[in-house]
């Protein structure tokens, strides 16, 4: 799977509705309401890069209330579970 983090600016009067609509899009795993420069952060996961066009450009960006988005495609994902599994295999030697 290929992951992308999408930073979303939304109409402040519609943030909960925008977040819910985005969360219902196939390919979107999670949506966070956050503080800072953006209103929402979504995590998208697809099998092929080309699928980001459908998930983000054709669907997420067309949700009513989305003002702007910036997408960051992940090169590699690190998680505690991945590191624990590596150490369990003896890769820490």
PDB file of N, CA and C in Angstrom:
ATOM      1  N   UNK A   1       0.829  -1.181   0.000  1.00  0.00           N
ATOM      2  CA  UNK A   1       0.000   0.000   0.000  1.00  0.00           C
ATOM      3  C   UNK A   1       0.880   1.254   0.000  1.00  0.00           C
ATOM      4  N   UNK A   2       0.402   2.261  -0.676  1.00  0.00           N
ATOM      5  CA  UNK A   2       1.082   3.547  -0.726  1.00  0.00           C
ATOM      6  C   UNK A   2       0.258   4.520   0.106  1.00  0.00           C
ATOM      7  N   UNK A   3       0.926   5.243   0.983  1.00  0.00           N
ATOM      8  CA  UNK A   3       0.229   6.167   1.875  1.00  0.00           C
ATOM      9  C   UNK A   3       0.472   7.603   1.470  1.00  0.00           C
ATOM     10  N   UNK A   4      -0.523   8.443   1.752  1.00  0.00           N
ATOM     11  CA  UNK A   4      -0.387   9.884   1.566  1.00  0.00           C
ATOM     12  C   UNK A   4      -1.050  10.579   2.742  1.00  0.00           C
ATOM     13  N   UNK A   5      -0.462  11.674   3.143  1.00  0.00           N
ATOM     14  CA  UNK A   5      -1.019  12.524   4.177  1.00  0.00           C
ATOM     15  C   UNK A   5      -1.547  13.760   3.467  1.00  0.00           C
ATOM     16  N   UNK A   6      -2.832  14.067   3.685  1.00  0.00           N
ATOM     17  CA  UNK A   6      -3.467  15.183   2.995  1.00  0.00           C
ATOM     18  C   UNK A   6      -3.828  16.252   4.022  1.00  0.00           C
ATOM     19  N   UNK A   7      -3.248  17.430   3.864  1.00  0.00           N
ATOM     20  CA  UNK A   7      -3.536  18.566   4.736  1.00  0.00           C
ATOM     21  C   UNK A   7      -4.667  19.359   4.098  1.00  0.00           C
ATOM     22  N   UNK A   8      -5.738  19.583   4.850  1.00  0.00           N
ATOM     23  CA  UNK A   8      -6.959  20.139   4.273  1.00  0.00           C
ATOM     24  C   UNK A   8      -7.390  21.400   4.997  1.00  0.00           C
ATOM     25  N   UNK A   9      -7.646  22.450   4.232  1.00  0.00           N
ATOM     26  CA  UNK A   9      -8.283  23.660   4.756  1.00  0.00           C
ATOM     27  C   UNK A   9      -9.752  23.558   4.391  1.00  0.00           C
ATOM     28  N   UNK A  10     -10.610  23.796   5.393  1.00  0.00           N
ATOM     29  CA  UNK A  10     -12.046  23.629   5.188  1.00  0.00           C
ATOM     30  C   UNK A  10     -12.799  24.857   5.678  1.00  0.00           C
ATOM     31  N   UNK A  11     -14.031  25.000   5.203  1.00  0.00           N
ATOM     32  CA  UNK A  11     -14.936  26.031   5.698  1.00  0.00           C
ATOM     33  C   UNK A  11     -15.123  25.775   7.196  1.00  0.00           C
ATOM     34  N   UNK A  12     -14.728  26.737   8.034  1.00  0.00           N
ATOM     35  CA  UNK A  12     -14.740  26.530   9.484  1.00  0.00           C
ATOM     36  C   UNK A  12     -16.136  26.238  10.025  1.00  0.00           C
ATOM     37  N   UNK A  13     -17.168  26.637   9.332  1.00  0.00           N
ATOM     38  CA  UNK A  13     -18.533  26.383   9.773  1.00  0.00           C
ATOM     39  C   UNK A  13     -19.000  24.970   9.436  1.00  0.00           C
ATOM     40  N   UNK A  14     -18.181  24.234   8.658  1.00  0.00           N
ATOM     41  CA  UNK A  14     -18.608  22.910   8.194  1.00  0.00           C
ATOM     42  C   UNK A  14     -17.575  21.817   8.488  1.00  0.00           C
ATOM     43  N   UNK A  15     -16.614  22.079   9.351  1.00  0.00           N
ATOM     44  CA  UNK A  15     -15.528  21.123   9.576  1.00  0.00           C
ATOM     45  C   UNK A  15     -16.032  19.719   9.928  1.00  0.00           C
ATOM     46  N   UNK A  16     -16.964  19.544  10.856  1.00  0.00           N
ATOM     47  CA  UNK A  16     -17.412  18.175  11.161  1.00  0.00           C
ATOM     48  C   UNK A  16     -18.042  17.470   9.962  1.00  0.00           C
ATOM     49  N   UNK A  17     -18.847  18.186   9.188  1.00  0.00           N
ATOM     50  CA  UNK A  17     -19.491  17.586   8.017  1.00  0.00           C
ATOM     51  C   UNK A  17     -18.474  17.255   6.928  1.00  0.00           C
ATOM     52  N   UNK A  18     -17.514  18.141   6.740  1.00  0.00           N
ATOM     53  CA  UNK A  18     -16.458  17.909   5.752  1.00  0.00           C
ATOM     54  C   UNK A  18     -15.634  16.685   6.165  1.00  0.00           C
ATOM     55  N   UNK A  19     -15.261  16.618   7.434  1.00  0.00           N
ATOM     56  CA  UNK A  19     -14.477  15.483   7.929  1.00  0.00           C
ATOM     57  C   UNK A  19     -15.221  14.169   7.728  1.00  0.00           C
ATOM     58  N   UNK A  20     -16.510  14.153   8.026  1.00  0.00           N
ATOM     59  CA  UNK A  20     -17.303  12.928   7.873  1.00  0.00           C
ATOM     60  C   UNK A  20     -17.404  12.517   6.402  1.00  0.00           C
ATOM     61  N   UNK A  21     -17.624  13.488   5.525  1.00  0.00           N
ATOM     62  CA  UNK A  21     -17.723  13.182   4.091  1.00  0.00           C
ATOM     63  C   UNK A  21     -16.403  12.623   3.570  1.00  0.00           C
ATOM     64  N   UNK A  22     -15.290  13.179   4.011  1.00  0.00           N
ATOM     65  CA  UNK A  22     -13.976  12.692   3.576  1.00  0.00           C
ATOM     66  C   UNK A  22     -13.727  11.293   4.124  1.00  0.00           C
ATOM     67  N   UNK A  23     -14.100  11.057   5.374  1.00  0.00           N
ATOM     68  CA  UNK A  23     -13.884   9.747   6.000  1.00  0.00           C
ATOM     69  C   UNK A  23     -14.636   8.639   5.274  1.00  0.00           C
ATOM     70  N   UNK A  24     -15.707   8.971   4.588  1.00  0.00           N
ATOM     71  CA  UNK A  24     -16.501   7.977   3.870  1.00  0.00           C
ATOM     72  C   UNK A  24     -15.963   7.640   2.481  1.00  0.00           C
ATOM     73  N   UNK A  25     -14.933   8.336   2.035  1.00  0.00           N
ATOM     74  CA  UNK A  25     -14.350   8.081   0.713  1.00  0.00           C
ATOM     75  C   UNK A  25     -13.500   6.807   0.773  1.00  0.00           C
ATOM     76  N   UNK A  26     -13.726   5.883  -0.169  1.00  0.00           N
ATOM     77  CA  UNK A  26     -12.884   4.692  -0.262  1.00  0.00           C
ATOM     78  C   UNK A  26     -11.450   5.129  -0.508  1.00  0.00           C
ATOM     79  N   UNK A  27     -10.530   4.580   0.260  1.00  0.00           N
ATOM     80  CA  UNK A  27      -9.123   4.949   0.141  1.00  0.00           C
ATOM     81  C   UNK A  27      -8.676   5.895   1.247  1.00  0.00           C
ATOM     82  N   UNK A  28      -9.619   6.488   1.967  1.00  0.00           N
ATOM     83  CA  UNK A  28      -9.282   7.338   3.107  1.00  0.00           C
ATOM     84  C   UNK A  28      -9.397   6.481   4.363  1.00  0.00           C
ATOM     85  N   UNK A  29      -8.318   6.388   5.122  1.00  0.00           N
ATOM     86  CA  UNK A  29      -8.293   5.531   6.307  1.00  0.00           C
ATOM     87  C   UNK A  29      -8.704   6.273   7.571  1.00  0.00           C
ATOM     88  N   UNK A  30      -8.235   7.516   7.689  1.00  0.00           N
ATOM     89  CA  UNK A  30      -8.482   8.292   8.901  1.00  0.00           C
ATOM     90  C   UNK A  30      -8.566   9.759   8.544  1.00  0.00           C
ATOM     91  N   UNK A  31      -9.339  10.497   9.334  1.00  0.00           N
ATOM     92  CA  UNK A  31      -9.412  11.949   9.199  1.00  0.00           C
ATOM     93  C   UNK A  31      -9.310  12.528  10.609  1.00  0.00           C
ATOM     94  N   UNK A  32      -8.395  13.472  10.779  1.00  0.00           N
ATOM     95  CA  UNK A  32      -8.194  14.113  12.069  1.00  0.00           C
ATOM     96  C   UNK A  32      -8.567  15.585  11.980  1.00  0.00           C
ATOM     97  N   UNK A  33      -9.286  16.072  12.977  1.00  0.00           N
ATOM     98  CA  UNK A  33      -9.517  17.503  13.136  1.00  0.00           C
ATOM     99  C   UNK A  33      -8.358  18.005  13.993  1.00  0.00           C
ATOM    100  N   UNK A  34      -7.646  19.029  13.512  1.00  0.00           N
ATOM    101  CA  UNK A  34      -6.406  19.449  14.166  1.00  0.00           C
ATOM    102  C   UNK A  34      -6.351  20.960  14.362  1.00  0.00           C
ATOM    103  N   UNK A  35      -5.397  21.375  15.173  1.00  0.00           N
ATOM    104  CA  UNK A  35      -5.106  22.796  15.323  1.00  0.00           C
ATOM    105  C   UNK A  35      -3.940  23.138  14.409  1.00  0.00           C
ATOM    106  N   UNK A  36      -3.741  24.407  14.163  1.00  0.00           N
ATOM    107  CA  UNK A  36      -2.595  24.836  13.360  1.00  0.00           C
ATOM    108  C   UNK A  36      -3.009  25.437  12.040  1.00  0.00           C
ATOM    109  N   UNK A  37      -2.160  25.286  11.043  1.00  0.00           N
ATOM    110  CA  UNK A  37      -2.343  25.920   9.738  1.00  0.00           C
ATOM    111  C   UNK A  37      -3.440  25.285   8.889  1.00  0.00           C
ATOM    112  N   UNK A  38      -3.829  24.069   9.217  1.00  0.00           N
ATOM    113  CA  UNK A  38      -4.893  23.384   8.467  1.00  0.00           C
ATOM    114  C   UNK A  38      -5.985  22.954   9.436  1.00  0.00           C
ATOM    115  N   UNK A  39      -7.123  22.590   8.891  1.00  0.00           N
ATOM    116  CA  UNK A  39      -8.259  22.201   9.719  1.00  0.00           C
ATOM    117  C   UNK A  39      -8.372  20.694   9.898  1.00  0.00           C
ATOM    118  N   UNK A  40      -8.007  19.947   8.854  1.00  0.00           N
ATOM    119  CA  UNK A  40      -8.127  18.495   8.864  1.00  0.00           C
ATOM    120  C   UNK A  40      -6.877  17.869   8.273  1.00  0.00           C
ATOM    121  N   UNK A  41      -6.568  16.676   8.739  1.00  0.00           N
ATOM    122  CA  UNK A  41      -5.509  15.865   8.134  1.00  0.00           C
ATOM    123  C   UNK A  41      -6.114  14.496   7.843  1.00  0.00           C
ATOM    124  N   UNK A  42      -6.006  14.064   6.588  1.00  0.00           N
ATOM    125  CA  UNK A  42      -6.521  12.756   6.187  1.00  0.00           C
ATOM    126  C   UNK A  42      -5.361  11.855   5.792  1.00  0.00           C
ATOM    127  N   UNK A  43      -5.516  10.576   6.067  1.00  0.00           N
ATOM    128  CA  UNK A  43      -4.540   9.582   5.648  1.00  0.00           C
ATOM    129  C   UNK A  43      -5.200   8.748   4.552  1.00  0.00           C
ATOM    130  N   UNK A  44      -4.566   8.742   3.386  1.00  0.00           N
ATOM    131  CA  UNK A  44      -5.068   7.964   2.249  1.00  0.00           C
ATOM    132  C   UNK A  44      -4.128   6.796   1.998  1.00  0.00           C
ATOM    133  N   UNK A  45      -4.685   5.635   1.673  1.00  0.00           N
ATOM    134  CA  UNK A  45      -3.874   4.457   1.338  1.00  0.00           C
ATOM    135  C   UNK A  45      -4.461   3.822   0.100  1.00  0.00           C
ATOM    136  N   UNK A  46      -3.603   3.641  -0.905  1.00  0.00           N
ATOM    137  CA  UNK A  46      -4.029   3.041  -2.167  1.00  0.00           C
ATOM    138  C   UNK A  46      -2.984   2.023  -2.609  1.00  0.00           C
ATOM    139  N   UNK A  47      -3.371   1.184  -3.550  1.00  0.00           N
ATOM    140  CA  UNK A  47      -2.452   0.152  -4.055  1.00  0.00           C
ATOM    141  C   UNK A  47      -1.485   0.709  -5.099  1.00  0.00           C
ATOM    142  N   UNK A  48      -1.954   1.683  -5.907  1.00  0.00           N
ATOM    143  CA  UNK A  48      -1.124   2.240  -6.986  1.00  0.00           C
ATOM    144  C   UNK A  48      -1.185   3.760  -6.946  1.00  0.00           C
ATOM    145  N   UNK A  49      -0.085   4.408  -7.304  1.00  0.00           N
ATOM    146  CA  UNK A  49      -0.029   5.874  -7.315  1.00  0.00           C
ATOM    147  C   UNK A  49      -1.193   6.489  -8.094  1.00  0.00           C
ATOM    148  N   UNK A  50      -1.541   5.871  -9.199  1.00  0.00           N
ATOM    149  CA  UNK A  50      -2.589   6.415 -10.058  1.00  0.00           C
ATOM    150  C   UNK A  50      -3.920   6.554  -9.324  1.00  0.00           C
ATOM    151  N   UNK A  51      -4.136   5.742  -8.299  1.00  0.00           N
ATOM    152  CA  UNK A  51      -5.390   5.783  -7.556  1.00  0.00           C
ATOM    153  C   UNK A  51      -5.535   7.054  -6.723  1.00  0.00           C
ATOM    154  N   UNK A  52      -4.431   7.727  -6.426  1.00  0.00           N
ATOM    155  CA  UNK A  52      -4.522   8.997  -5.693  1.00  0.00           C
ATOM    156  C   UNK A  52      -5.322  10.025  -6.492  1.00  0.00           C
ATOM    157  N   UNK A  53      -5.248   9.967  -7.813  1.00  0.00           N
ATOM    158  CA  UNK A  53      -6.006  10.910  -8.642  1.00  0.00           C
ATOM    159  C   UNK A  53      -7.499  10.763  -8.375  1.00  0.00           C
ATOM    160  N   UNK A  54      -7.971   9.530  -8.263  1.00  0.00           N
ATOM    161  CA  UNK A  54      -9.393   9.299  -7.989  1.00  0.00           C
ATOM    162  C   UNK A  54      -9.753   9.701  -6.561  1.00  0.00           C
ATOM    163  N   UNK A  55      -8.973   9.227  -5.601  1.00  0.00           N
ATOM    164  CA  UNK A  55      -9.293   9.454  -4.190  1.00  0.00           C
ATOM    165  C   UNK A  55      -9.175  10.927  -3.818  1.00  0.00           C
ATOM    166  N   UNK A  56      -8.086  11.559  -4.206  1.00  0.00           N
ATOM    167  CA  UNK A  56      -7.829  12.930  -3.749  1.00  0.00           C
ATOM    168  C   UNK A  56      -8.354  13.971  -4.733  1.00  0.00           C
ATOM    169  N   UNK A  57      -7.902  13.927  -5.966  1.00  0.00           N
ATOM    170  CA  UNK A  57      -8.296  14.971  -6.927  1.00  0.00           C
ATOM    171  C   UNK A  57      -9.767  14.888  -7.308  1.00  0.00           C
ATOM    172  N   UNK A  58     -10.252  13.685  -7.566  1.00  0.00           N
ATOM    173  CA  UNK A  58     -11.624  13.546  -8.059  1.00  0.00           C
ATOM    174  C   UNK A  58     -12.681  13.477  -6.968  1.00  0.00           C
ATOM    175  N   UNK A  59     -12.294  13.078  -5.758  1.00  0.00           N
ATOM    176  CA  UNK A  59     -13.319  12.914  -4.709  1.00  0.00           C
ATOM    177  C   UNK A  59     -13.090  13.846  -3.527  1.00  0.00           C
ATOM    178  N   UNK A  60     -11.940  13.744  -2.855  1.00  0.00           N
ATOM    179  CA  UNK A  60     -11.704  14.554  -1.656  1.00  0.00           C
ATOM    180  C   UNK A  60     -11.792  16.048  -1.963  1.00  0.00           C
ATOM    181  N   UNK A  61     -11.105  16.485  -3.004  1.00  0.00           N
ATOM    182  CA  UNK A  61     -11.088  17.915  -3.326  1.00  0.00           C
ATOM    183  C   UNK A  61     -12.443  18.449  -3.769  1.00  0.00           C
ATOM    184  N   UNK A  62     -13.373  17.554  -4.103  1.00  0.00           N
ATOM    185  CA  UNK A  62     -14.700  17.987  -4.548  1.00  0.00           C
ATOM    186  C   UNK A  62     -15.743  17.950  -3.430  1.00  0.00           C
ATOM    187  N   UNK A  63     -15.325  17.574  -2.222  1.00  0.00           N
ATOM    188  CA  UNK A  63     -16.246  17.584  -1.084  1.00  0.00           C
ATOM    189  C   UNK A  63     -16.607  19.040  -0.790  1.00  0.00           C
ATOM    190  N   UNK A  64     -17.910  19.290  -0.662  1.00  0.00           N
ATOM    191  CA  UNK A  64     -18.363  20.649  -0.368  1.00  0.00           C
ATOM    192  C   UNK A  64     -17.788  21.098   0.968  1.00  0.00           C
ATOM    193  N   UNK A  65     -17.137  22.247   0.960  1.00  0.00           N
ATOM    194  CA  UNK A  65     -16.513  22.778   2.163  1.00  0.00           C
ATOM    195  C   UNK A  65     -15.002  22.659   2.173  1.00  0.00           C
ATOM    196  N   UNK A  66     -14.431  21.849   1.261  1.00  0.00           N
ATOM    197  CA  UNK A  66     -12.966  21.787   1.141  1.00  0.00           C
ATOM    198  C   UNK A  66     -12.513  23.026   0.381  1.00  0.00           C
ATOM    199  N   UNK A  67     -11.657  23.802   0.998  1.00  0.00           N
ATOM    200  CA  UNK A  67     -11.158  25.039   0.393  1.00  0.00           C
ATOM    201  C   UNK A  67      -9.838  24.792  -0.329  1.00  0.00           C
ATOM    202  N   UNK A  68      -8.961  23.994   0.290  1.00  0.00           N
ATOM    203  CA  UNK A  68      -7.634  23.755  -0.268  1.00  0.00           C
ATOM    204  C   UNK A  68      -7.100  22.454   0.327  1.00  0.00           C
ATOM    205  N   UNK A  69      -6.215  21.804  -0.402  1.00  0.00           N
ATOM    206  CA  UNK A  69      -5.541  20.627   0.150  1.00  0.00           C
ATOM    207  C   UNK A  69      -4.119  20.559  -0.391  1.00  0.00           C
ATOM    208  N   UNK A  70      -3.268  19.959   0.413  1.00  0.00           N
ATOM    209  CA  UNK A  70      -1.877  19.702   0.032  1.00  0.00           C
ATOM    210  C   UNK A  70      -1.582  18.251   0.377  1.00  0.00           C
ATOM    211  N   UNK A  71      -1.071  17.518  -0.604  1.00  0.00           N
ATOM    212  CA  UNK A  71      -0.853  16.088  -0.441  1.00  0.00           C
ATOM    213  C   UNK A  71       0.638  15.781  -0.341  1.00  0.00           C
ATOM    214  N   UNK A  72       0.978  14.951   0.637  1.00  0.00           N
ATOM    215  CA  UNK A  72       2.357  14.502   0.842  1.00  0.00           C
ATOM    216  C   UNK A  72       2.365  12.981   0.743  1.00  0.00           C
ATOM    217  N   UNK A  73       2.988  12.453  -0.306  1.00  0.00           N
ATOM    218  CA  UNK A  73       3.058  11.008  -0.498  1.00  0.00           C
ATOM    219  C   UNK A  73       4.243  10.468   0.292  1.00  0.00           C
ATOM    220  N   UNK A  74       4.003   9.406   1.049  1.00  0.00           N
ATOM    221  CA  UNK A  74       5.031   8.821   1.903  1.00  0.00           C
ATOM    222  C   UNK A  74       5.963   7.924   1.101  1.00  0.00           C
ATOM    223  N   UNK A  75       7.259   8.056   1.345  1.00  0.00           N
ATOM    224  CA  UNK A  75       8.248   7.156   0.745  1.00  0.00           C
ATOM    225  C   UNK A  75       8.292   5.846   1.511  1.00  0.00           C
ATOM    226  N   UNK A  76       8.246   5.955   2.837  1.00  0.00           N
ATOM    227  CA  UNK A  76       8.367   4.788   3.703  1.00  0.00           C
ATOM    228  C   UNK A  76       7.572   5.064   4.967  1.00  0.00           C
ATOM    229  N   UNK A  77       6.995   4.016   5.536  1.00  0.00           N
ATOM    230  CA  UNK A  77       6.236   4.155   6.775  1.00  0.00           C
ATOM    231  C   UNK A  77       7.000   3.476   7.899  1.00  0.00           C
ATOM    232  N   UNK A  78       7.123   4.168   9.019  1.00  0.00           N
ATOM    233  CA  UNK A  78       7.749   3.617  10.211  1.00  0.00           C
ATOM    234  C   UNK A  78       6.695   3.553  11.302  1.00  0.00           C
ATOM    235  N   UNK A  79       6.679   2.463  12.033  1.00  0.00           N
ATOM    236  CA  UNK A  79       5.768   2.360  13.163  1.00  0.00           C
ATOM    237  C   UNK A  79       6.429   1.536  14.252  1.00  0.00           C
ATOM    238  N   UNK A  80       5.938   1.679  15.462  1.00  0.00           N
ATOM    239  CA  UNK A  80       6.471   0.908  16.582  1.00  0.00           C
ATOM    240  C   UNK A  80       6.357  -0.586  16.303  1.00  0.00           C
ATOM    241  N   UNK A  81       5.245  -1.016  15.724  1.00  0.00           N
ATOM    242  CA  UNK A  81       5.058  -2.435  15.418  1.00  0.00           C
ATOM    243  C   UNK A  81       6.121  -2.944  14.456  1.00  0.00           C
ATOM    244  N   UNK A  82       6.467  -2.134  13.439  1.00  0.00           N
ATOM    245  CA  UNK A  82       7.500  -2.531  12.482  1.00  0.00           C
ATOM    246  C   UNK A  82       8.850  -2.693  13.177  1.00  0.00           C
ATOM    247  N   UNK A  83       9.186  -1.738  14.047  1.00  0.00           N
ATOM    248  CA  UNK A  83      10.468  -1.796  14.751  1.00  0.00           C
ATOM    249  C   UNK A  83      10.513  -2.973  15.709  1.00  0.00           C
ATOM    250  N   UNK A  84       9.414  -3.220  16.437  1.00  0.00           N
ATOM    251  CA  UNK A  84       9.372  -4.361  17.350  1.00  0.00           C
ATOM    252  C   UNK A  84       9.543  -5.671  16.600  1.00  0.00           C
ATOM    253  N   UNK A  85       8.929  -5.796  15.416  1.00  0.00           N
ATOM    254  CA  UNK A  85       9.047  -7.017  14.623  1.00  0.00           C
ATOM    255  C   UNK A  85      10.487  -7.211  14.150  1.00  0.00           C
ATOM    256  N   UNK A  86      11.157  -6.135  13.754  1.00  0.00           N
ATOM    257  CA  UNK A  86      12.539  -6.236  13.307  1.00  0.00           C
ATOM    258  C   UNK A  86      13.445  -6.704  14.429  1.00  0.00           C
ATOM    259  N   UNK A  87      13.253  -6.158  15.632  1.00  0.00           N
ATOM    260  CA  UNK A  87      14.074  -6.579  16.762  1.00  0.00           C
ATOM    261  C   UNK A  87      13.789  -8.021  17.141  1.00  0.00           C
ATOM    262  N   UNK A  88      12.565  -8.479  17.008  1.00  0.00           N
ATOM    263  CA  UNK A  88      12.204  -9.857  17.312  1.00  0.00           C
ATOM    264  C   UNK A  88      12.880 -10.834  16.351  1.00  0.00           C
ATOM    265  N   UNK A  89      13.199 -10.368  15.140  1.00  0.00           N
ATOM    266  CA  UNK A  89      13.871 -11.212  14.158  1.00  0.00           C
ATOM    267  C   UNK A  89      15.379 -11.237  14.349  1.00  0.00           C
ATOM    268  N   UNK A  90      15.876 -10.423  15.296  1.00  0.00           N
ATOM    269  CA  UNK A  90      17.304 -10.386  15.534  1.00  0.00           C
ATOM    270  C   UNK A  90      18.035  -9.380  14.673  1.00  0.00           C
ATOM    271  N   UNK A  91      17.342  -8.444  14.090  1.00  0.00           N
ATOM    272  CA  UNK A  91      17.993  -7.450  13.252  1.00  0.00           C
ATOM    273  C   UNK A  91      18.703  -6.373  14.060  1.00  0.00           C
ATOM    274  N   UNK A  92      18.639  -6.452  15.367  1.00  0.00           N
ATOM    275  CA  UNK A  92      19.280  -5.450  16.216  1.00  0.00           C
ATOM    276  C   UNK A  92      20.742  -5.791  16.501  1.00  0.00           C
ATOM    277  N   UNK A  93      21.229  -6.894  15.997  1.00  0.00           N
ATOM    278  CA  UNK A  93      22.608  -7.324  16.260  1.00  0.00           C
ATOM    279  C   UNK A  93      23.567  -6.678  15.302  1.00  0.00           C
TER     280      UNK A  93
END
